[in-house]
Coordinates of C-alpha atoms and ligand atoms in Angstrom, one line a residue:
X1 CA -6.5 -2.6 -14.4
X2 CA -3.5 -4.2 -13.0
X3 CA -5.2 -3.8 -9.7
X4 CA -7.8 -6.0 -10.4
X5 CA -8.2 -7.0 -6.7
X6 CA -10.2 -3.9 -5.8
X7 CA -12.7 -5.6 -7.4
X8 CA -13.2 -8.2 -5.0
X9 CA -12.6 -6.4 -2.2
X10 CA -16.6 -6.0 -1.1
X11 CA -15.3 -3.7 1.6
X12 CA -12.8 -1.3 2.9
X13 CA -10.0 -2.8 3.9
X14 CA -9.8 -2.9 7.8
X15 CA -6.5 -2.8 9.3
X16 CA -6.1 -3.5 13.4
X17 CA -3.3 -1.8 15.3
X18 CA -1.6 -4.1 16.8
X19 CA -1.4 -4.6 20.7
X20 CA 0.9 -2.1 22.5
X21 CA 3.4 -5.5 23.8
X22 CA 5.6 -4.6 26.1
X23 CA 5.4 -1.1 26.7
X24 CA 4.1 1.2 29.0
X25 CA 0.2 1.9 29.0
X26 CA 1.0 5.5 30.0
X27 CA 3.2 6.1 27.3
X28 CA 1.5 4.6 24.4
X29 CA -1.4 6.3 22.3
X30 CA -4.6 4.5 22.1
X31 CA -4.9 2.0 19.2
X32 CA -5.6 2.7 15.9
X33 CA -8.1 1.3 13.0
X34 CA -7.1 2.6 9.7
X35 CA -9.2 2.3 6.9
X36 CA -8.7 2.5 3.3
X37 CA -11.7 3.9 1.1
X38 CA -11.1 3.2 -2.3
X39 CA -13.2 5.4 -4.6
X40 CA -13.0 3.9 -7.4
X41 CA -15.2 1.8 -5.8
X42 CA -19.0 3.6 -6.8
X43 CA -17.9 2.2 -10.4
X44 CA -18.9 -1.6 -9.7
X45 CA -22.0 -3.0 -10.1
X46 CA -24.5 -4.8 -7.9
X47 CA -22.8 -6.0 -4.1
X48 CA -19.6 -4.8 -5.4
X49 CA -20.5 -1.3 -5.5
X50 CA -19.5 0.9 -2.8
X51 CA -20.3 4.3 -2.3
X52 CA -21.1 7.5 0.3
X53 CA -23.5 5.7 2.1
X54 CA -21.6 2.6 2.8
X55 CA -18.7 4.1 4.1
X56 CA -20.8 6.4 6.5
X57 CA -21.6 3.0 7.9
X58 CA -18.2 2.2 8.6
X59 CA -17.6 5.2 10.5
X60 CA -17.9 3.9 13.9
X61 CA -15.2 1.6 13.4
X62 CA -12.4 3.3 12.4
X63 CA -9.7 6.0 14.1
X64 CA -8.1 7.2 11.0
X65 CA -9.8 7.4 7.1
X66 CA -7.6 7.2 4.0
X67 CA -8.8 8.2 0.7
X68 CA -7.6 6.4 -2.0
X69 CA -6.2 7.5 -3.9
X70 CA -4.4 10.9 -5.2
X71 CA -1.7 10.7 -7.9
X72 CA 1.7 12.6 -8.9
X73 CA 1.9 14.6 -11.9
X74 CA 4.4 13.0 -14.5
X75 CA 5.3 16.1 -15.2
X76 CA 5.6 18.5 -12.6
X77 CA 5.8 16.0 -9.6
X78 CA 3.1 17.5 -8.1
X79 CA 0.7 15.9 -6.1
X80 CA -2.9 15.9 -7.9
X81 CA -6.2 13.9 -7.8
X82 CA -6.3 10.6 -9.6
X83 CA -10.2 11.6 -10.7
X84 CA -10.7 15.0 -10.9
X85 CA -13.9 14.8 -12.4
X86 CA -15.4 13.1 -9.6
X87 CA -12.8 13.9 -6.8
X88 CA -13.3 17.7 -7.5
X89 CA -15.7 18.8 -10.0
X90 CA -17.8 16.5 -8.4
X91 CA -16.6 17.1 -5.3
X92 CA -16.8 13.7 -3.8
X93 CA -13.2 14.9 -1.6
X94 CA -15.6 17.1 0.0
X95 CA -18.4 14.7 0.6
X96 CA -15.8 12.1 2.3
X97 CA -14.8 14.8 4.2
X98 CA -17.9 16.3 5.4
X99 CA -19.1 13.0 6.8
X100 CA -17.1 14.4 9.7
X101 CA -19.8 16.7 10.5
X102 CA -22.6 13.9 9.8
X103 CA -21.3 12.1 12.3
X104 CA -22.5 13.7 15.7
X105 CA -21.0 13.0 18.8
X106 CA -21.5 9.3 18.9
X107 CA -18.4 8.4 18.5
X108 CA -15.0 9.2 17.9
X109 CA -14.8 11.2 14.9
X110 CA -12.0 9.7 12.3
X111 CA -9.4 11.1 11.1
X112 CA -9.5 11.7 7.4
X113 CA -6.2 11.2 5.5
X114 CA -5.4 11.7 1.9
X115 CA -3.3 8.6 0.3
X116 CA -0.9 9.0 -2.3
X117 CA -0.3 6.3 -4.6
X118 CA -1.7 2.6 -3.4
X119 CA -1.0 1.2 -6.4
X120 CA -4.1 2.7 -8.0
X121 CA -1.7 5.6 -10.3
X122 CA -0.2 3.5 -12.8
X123 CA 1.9 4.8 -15.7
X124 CA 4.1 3.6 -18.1
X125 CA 5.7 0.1 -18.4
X126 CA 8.7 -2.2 -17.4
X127 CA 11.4 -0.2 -16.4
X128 CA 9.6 3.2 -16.5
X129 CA 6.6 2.1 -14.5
X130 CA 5.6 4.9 -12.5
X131 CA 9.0 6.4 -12.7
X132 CA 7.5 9.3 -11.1
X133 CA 7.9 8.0 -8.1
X134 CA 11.6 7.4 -8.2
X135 CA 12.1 11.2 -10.1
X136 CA 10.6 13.0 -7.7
X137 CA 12.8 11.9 -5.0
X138 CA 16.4 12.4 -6.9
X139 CA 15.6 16.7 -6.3
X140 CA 15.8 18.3 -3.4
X141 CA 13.8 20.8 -5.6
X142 CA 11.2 18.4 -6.7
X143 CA 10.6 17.4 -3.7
X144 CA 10.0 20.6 -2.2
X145 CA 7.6 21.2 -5.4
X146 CA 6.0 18.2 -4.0
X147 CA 5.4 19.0 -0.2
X148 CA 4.2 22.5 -1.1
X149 CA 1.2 21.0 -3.6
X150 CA 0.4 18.1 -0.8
X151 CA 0.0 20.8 1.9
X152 CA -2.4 22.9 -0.5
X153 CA -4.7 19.9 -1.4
X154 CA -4.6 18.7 1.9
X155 CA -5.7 22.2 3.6
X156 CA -7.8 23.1 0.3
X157 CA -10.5 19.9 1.1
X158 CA -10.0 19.8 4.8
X159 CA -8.3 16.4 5.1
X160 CA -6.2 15.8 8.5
X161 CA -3.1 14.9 6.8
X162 CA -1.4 12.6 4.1
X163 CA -0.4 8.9 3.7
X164 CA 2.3 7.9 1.1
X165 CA 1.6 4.6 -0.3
X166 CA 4.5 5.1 -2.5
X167 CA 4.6 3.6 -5.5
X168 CA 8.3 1.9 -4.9
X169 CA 9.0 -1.2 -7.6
X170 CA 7.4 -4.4 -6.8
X171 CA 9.5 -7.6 -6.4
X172 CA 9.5 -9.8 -9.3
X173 CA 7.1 -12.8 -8.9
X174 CA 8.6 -16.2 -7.9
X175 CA 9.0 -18.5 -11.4
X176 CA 7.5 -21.7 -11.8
X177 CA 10.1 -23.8 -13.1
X178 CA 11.0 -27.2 -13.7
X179 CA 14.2 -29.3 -12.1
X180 CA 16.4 -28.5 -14.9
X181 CA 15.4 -24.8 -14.9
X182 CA 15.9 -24.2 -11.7
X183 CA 19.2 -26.1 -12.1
X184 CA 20.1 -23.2 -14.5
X185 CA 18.6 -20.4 -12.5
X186 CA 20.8 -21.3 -9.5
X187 CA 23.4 -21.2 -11.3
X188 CA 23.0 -18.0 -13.0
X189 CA 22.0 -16.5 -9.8
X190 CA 25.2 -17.8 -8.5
X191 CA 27.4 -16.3 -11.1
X192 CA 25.2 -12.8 -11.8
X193 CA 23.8 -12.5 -8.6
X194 CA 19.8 -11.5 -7.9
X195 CA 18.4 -9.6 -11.0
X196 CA 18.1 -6.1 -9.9
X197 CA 15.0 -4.1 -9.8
X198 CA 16.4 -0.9 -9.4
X199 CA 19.5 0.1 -9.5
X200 CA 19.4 3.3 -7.5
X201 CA 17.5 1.5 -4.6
X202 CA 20.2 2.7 -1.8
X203 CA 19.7 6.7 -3.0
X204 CA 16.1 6.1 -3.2
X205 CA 16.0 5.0 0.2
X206 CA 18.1 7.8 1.5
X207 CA 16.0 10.3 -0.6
X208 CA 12.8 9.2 0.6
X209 CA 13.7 9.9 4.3
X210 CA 14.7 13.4 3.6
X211 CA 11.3 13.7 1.7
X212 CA 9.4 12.3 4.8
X213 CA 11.3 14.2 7.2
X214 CA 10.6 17.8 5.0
X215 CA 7.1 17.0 4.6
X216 CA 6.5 16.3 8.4
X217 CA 8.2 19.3 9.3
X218 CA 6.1 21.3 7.1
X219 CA 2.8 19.1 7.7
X220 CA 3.1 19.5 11.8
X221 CA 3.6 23.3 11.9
X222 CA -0.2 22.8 11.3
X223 CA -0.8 19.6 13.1
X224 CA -1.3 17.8 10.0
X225 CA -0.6 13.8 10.2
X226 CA 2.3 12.2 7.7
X227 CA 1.7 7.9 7.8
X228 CA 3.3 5.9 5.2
X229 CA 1.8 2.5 3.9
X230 CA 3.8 0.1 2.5
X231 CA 2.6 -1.8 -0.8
X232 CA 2.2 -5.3 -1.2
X233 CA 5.6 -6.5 -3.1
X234 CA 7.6 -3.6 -2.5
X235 CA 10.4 -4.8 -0.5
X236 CA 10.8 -3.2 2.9
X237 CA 14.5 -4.5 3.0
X238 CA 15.1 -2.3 0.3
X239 CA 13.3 0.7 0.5
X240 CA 12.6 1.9 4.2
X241 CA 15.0 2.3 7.2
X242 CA 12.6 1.9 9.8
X243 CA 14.5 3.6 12.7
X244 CA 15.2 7.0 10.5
X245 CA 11.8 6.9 9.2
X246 CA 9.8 6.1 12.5
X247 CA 10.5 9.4 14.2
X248 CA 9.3 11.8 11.0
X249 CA 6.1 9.5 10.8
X250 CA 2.5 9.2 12.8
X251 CA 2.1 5.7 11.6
X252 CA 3.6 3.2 9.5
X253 CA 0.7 0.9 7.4
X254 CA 2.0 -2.6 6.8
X255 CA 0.2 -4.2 3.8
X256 CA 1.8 -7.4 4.6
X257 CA -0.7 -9.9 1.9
X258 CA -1.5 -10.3 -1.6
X259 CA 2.4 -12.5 -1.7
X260 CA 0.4 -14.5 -4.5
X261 CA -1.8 -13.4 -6.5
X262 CA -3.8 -14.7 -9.7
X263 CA -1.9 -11.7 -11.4
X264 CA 1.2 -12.1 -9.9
X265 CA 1.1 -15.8 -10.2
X266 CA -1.1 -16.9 -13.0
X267 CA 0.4 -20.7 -12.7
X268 CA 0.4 -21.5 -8.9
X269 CA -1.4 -20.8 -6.5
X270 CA -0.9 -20.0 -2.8
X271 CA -1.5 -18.6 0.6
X272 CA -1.4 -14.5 -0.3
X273 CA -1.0 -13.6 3.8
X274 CA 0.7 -16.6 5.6
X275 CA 1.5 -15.5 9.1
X276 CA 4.8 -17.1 9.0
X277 CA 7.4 -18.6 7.5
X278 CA 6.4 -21.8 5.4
X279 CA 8.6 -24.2 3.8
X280 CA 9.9 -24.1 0.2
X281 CA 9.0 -19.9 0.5
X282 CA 10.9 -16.7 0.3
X283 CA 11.7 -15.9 3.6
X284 CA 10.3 -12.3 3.7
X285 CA 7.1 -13.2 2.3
X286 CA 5.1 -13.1 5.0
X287 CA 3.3 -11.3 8.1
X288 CA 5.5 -12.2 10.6
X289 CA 8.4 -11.0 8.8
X290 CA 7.4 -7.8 7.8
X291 CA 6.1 -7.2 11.4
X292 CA 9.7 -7.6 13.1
X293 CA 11.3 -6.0 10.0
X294 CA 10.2 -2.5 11.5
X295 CA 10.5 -4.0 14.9
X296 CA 13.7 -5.4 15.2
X297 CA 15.0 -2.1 13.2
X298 CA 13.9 0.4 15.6
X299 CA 9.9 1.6 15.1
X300 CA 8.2 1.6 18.1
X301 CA 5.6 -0.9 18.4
X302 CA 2.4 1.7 18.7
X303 CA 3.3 3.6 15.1
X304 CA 3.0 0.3 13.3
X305 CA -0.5 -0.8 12.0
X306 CA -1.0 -4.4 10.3
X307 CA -2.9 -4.7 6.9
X308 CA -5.1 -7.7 7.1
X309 CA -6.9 -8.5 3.6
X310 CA -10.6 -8.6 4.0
X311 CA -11.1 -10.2 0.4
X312 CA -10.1 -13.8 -1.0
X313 CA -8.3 -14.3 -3.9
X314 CA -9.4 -17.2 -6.5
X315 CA -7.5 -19.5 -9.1
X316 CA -8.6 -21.6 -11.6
X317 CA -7.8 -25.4 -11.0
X318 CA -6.9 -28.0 -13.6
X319 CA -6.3 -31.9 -13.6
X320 CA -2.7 -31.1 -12.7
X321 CA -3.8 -29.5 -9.4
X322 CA -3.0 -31.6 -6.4
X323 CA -6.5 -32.9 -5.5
X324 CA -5.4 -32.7 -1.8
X325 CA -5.9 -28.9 -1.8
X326 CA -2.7 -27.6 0.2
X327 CA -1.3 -24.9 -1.4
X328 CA 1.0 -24.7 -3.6
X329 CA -1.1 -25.8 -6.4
X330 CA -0.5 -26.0 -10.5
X331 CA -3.4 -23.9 -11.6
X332 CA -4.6 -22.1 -15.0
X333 CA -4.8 -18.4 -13.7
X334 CA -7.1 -16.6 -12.2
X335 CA -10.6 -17.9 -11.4
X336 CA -13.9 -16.1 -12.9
X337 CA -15.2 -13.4 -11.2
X338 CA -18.1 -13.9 -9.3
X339 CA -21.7 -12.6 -10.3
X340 CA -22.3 -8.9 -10.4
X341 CA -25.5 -8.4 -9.6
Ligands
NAG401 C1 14.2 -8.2 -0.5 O1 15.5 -7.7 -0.4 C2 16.4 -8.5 0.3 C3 17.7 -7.7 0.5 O2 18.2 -7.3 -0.8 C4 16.5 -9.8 -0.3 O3 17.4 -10.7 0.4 C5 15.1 -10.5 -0.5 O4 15.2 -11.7 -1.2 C6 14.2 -9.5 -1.2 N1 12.8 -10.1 -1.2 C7 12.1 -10.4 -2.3 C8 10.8 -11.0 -2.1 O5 12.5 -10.2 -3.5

């Protein structure tokens, strides 16, 4: 529900490698085009609706296939599918995966990946909002319990390897406020400092290294591929060290867009994917930043892959909406959606 994007997003989103700058041709693998299949996707009605058939299409395009998406157990921490019914008793992880033999030799046959998490396995609320996540990684035991039930599902449908969109805590959503709240907020940022999201954020970071590092250990003693993708609003900053990360990983998936969003930002509207730095903005809230995050900190340039969006987003304008049209604009959340059929 909270995801209420996929819905506009007609197709799968493309994401381009980007080019090899400044290195070697020799040395660097040929570029990549990932794509995300989301199968929740045969649900919608009419164009919306995206199924087998459509992704089959897609096939020549892209290097590597990620299907969206599996789930942790809250319980047991182990990774399951997020639709059993029609991921396994309907066996729709082994249609995806036999388009690999549909496809001939024409092209290059992708790669298909299962991806954990994307945002798509939501549970509980506030602070406890998929606190799985975060559990998992506190155990060198759970953890363990973790890779050994990834490795089974991935061999058991006869995907190529795994992706962890992990399901890390989103940044909080800038405020619209007036002169004399922001006047306030200052100062109580001042005196109290940020408000914290989570306040175990430096072991989580360490933790999920060792958990990338054990699961490509185990994943490449059978040539399996480990990528992580990180989620819109989840602070890179925080969460991922890109030089201890880069060596235990095939590719890293940048999902730098969806800043704004009708959801996220129900009373303004504004670009979701600038390309850099605008004024009056948080600094980190855009593609160019995110890029040279993983840059500057030590990933080599050919493991990172940049998320573009391939959807629009739409708000709901007022009289209070600067007629001019330049974002940022006082708006009364999100627009309609469009026609379904
Ligand atoms: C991300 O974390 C950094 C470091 O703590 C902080 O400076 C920055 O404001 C955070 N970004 C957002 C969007 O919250």
């Amino acid at each position: 529900m909270r995801r209420n994007k996929m819905k506009l997003l007609v197709c799968s989103t493309l994401l381009l490698a980007i080019a090899n700058l400044g290195e070697a041709k020799t040395s660097s693998p040929p570029p990549k085009v990932v794509c995300y299949y989301n199968s929740a996707s045969h649900t919608r009605d009419g164009q919306g609706k995206y199924s087998l058939p459509d992704l089959e299409a897609a096939m020549p395009y892209c290097t590597h296939v990620m299907y969206g998406y599996a789930a942790i157990d809250e319980k047991f921490k182990k990774l399951i599918p997020l639709n059993e019914n029609f991921d396994v008793t309907r066996q729709h992880y082994k249609q995806v995966v036999g388009l690999r033999e549909r496809l001939n030799n024409k092209y290059t046959k992708p790669k298909f990946m299962l991806s954990v998490g994307g945002g798509a396995d939501v549970s509980g609320e506030d602070d406890e909002k998929n606190i799985q996540y975060r559990d998992l990684l506190e155990s060198s035991a759970l953890r363990t319990t973790f890779i050994n039930s990834a490795y089974e599902m991935v061999k058991k449908y006869g995907f190529e390897g795994i992706d962890l969109a992990w399901e890390f805590p989103e940044t909080k959503a800038k405020k619209v406020r007036s002169k004399i709240g922001s006047f306030f907020h200052s100062l109580k940022t001042k005196v109290l400092g940020p408000s914290v999201i989570d306040k175990k954020a430096e072991e989580h970071r360490e933790q999920f290294i060792a958990l990338v590092r054990e699961l490509k250990r185990t994943f490449a003693m059978d040539n399996l591929l480990v990528s992580i993708t990180v989620l819109p609003n989840v602070n890179s900053t925080v969460y991922y060290d890109p030089k201890l990360l880069a060596p235990h990983v095939d590719f890293v998936n940048l999902m730098a867009y969806d800043f704004y969003t009708p959801q996220r930002n129900p009373e303004e509207a504004d670009y979701t994917s600038p390309i850099f730095e605008l004024v009056d903005r948080r600094f980190d809230e855009n593609v160019d930043f995110q890029v040279n995050y993983w840059l500057r900190n030590g990933a080599p340039s050919h493991k990172i892959i940049l998320g573009i969006p391939t959807f629009g987003r739409a708000w709901k304008m007022n009289e209070d909406s600067n007629k001019n049209g330049i974002p940022p604009l006082t708006v009364d959340g999100s627009a309609e959606q469009g026609p379904k059929r």
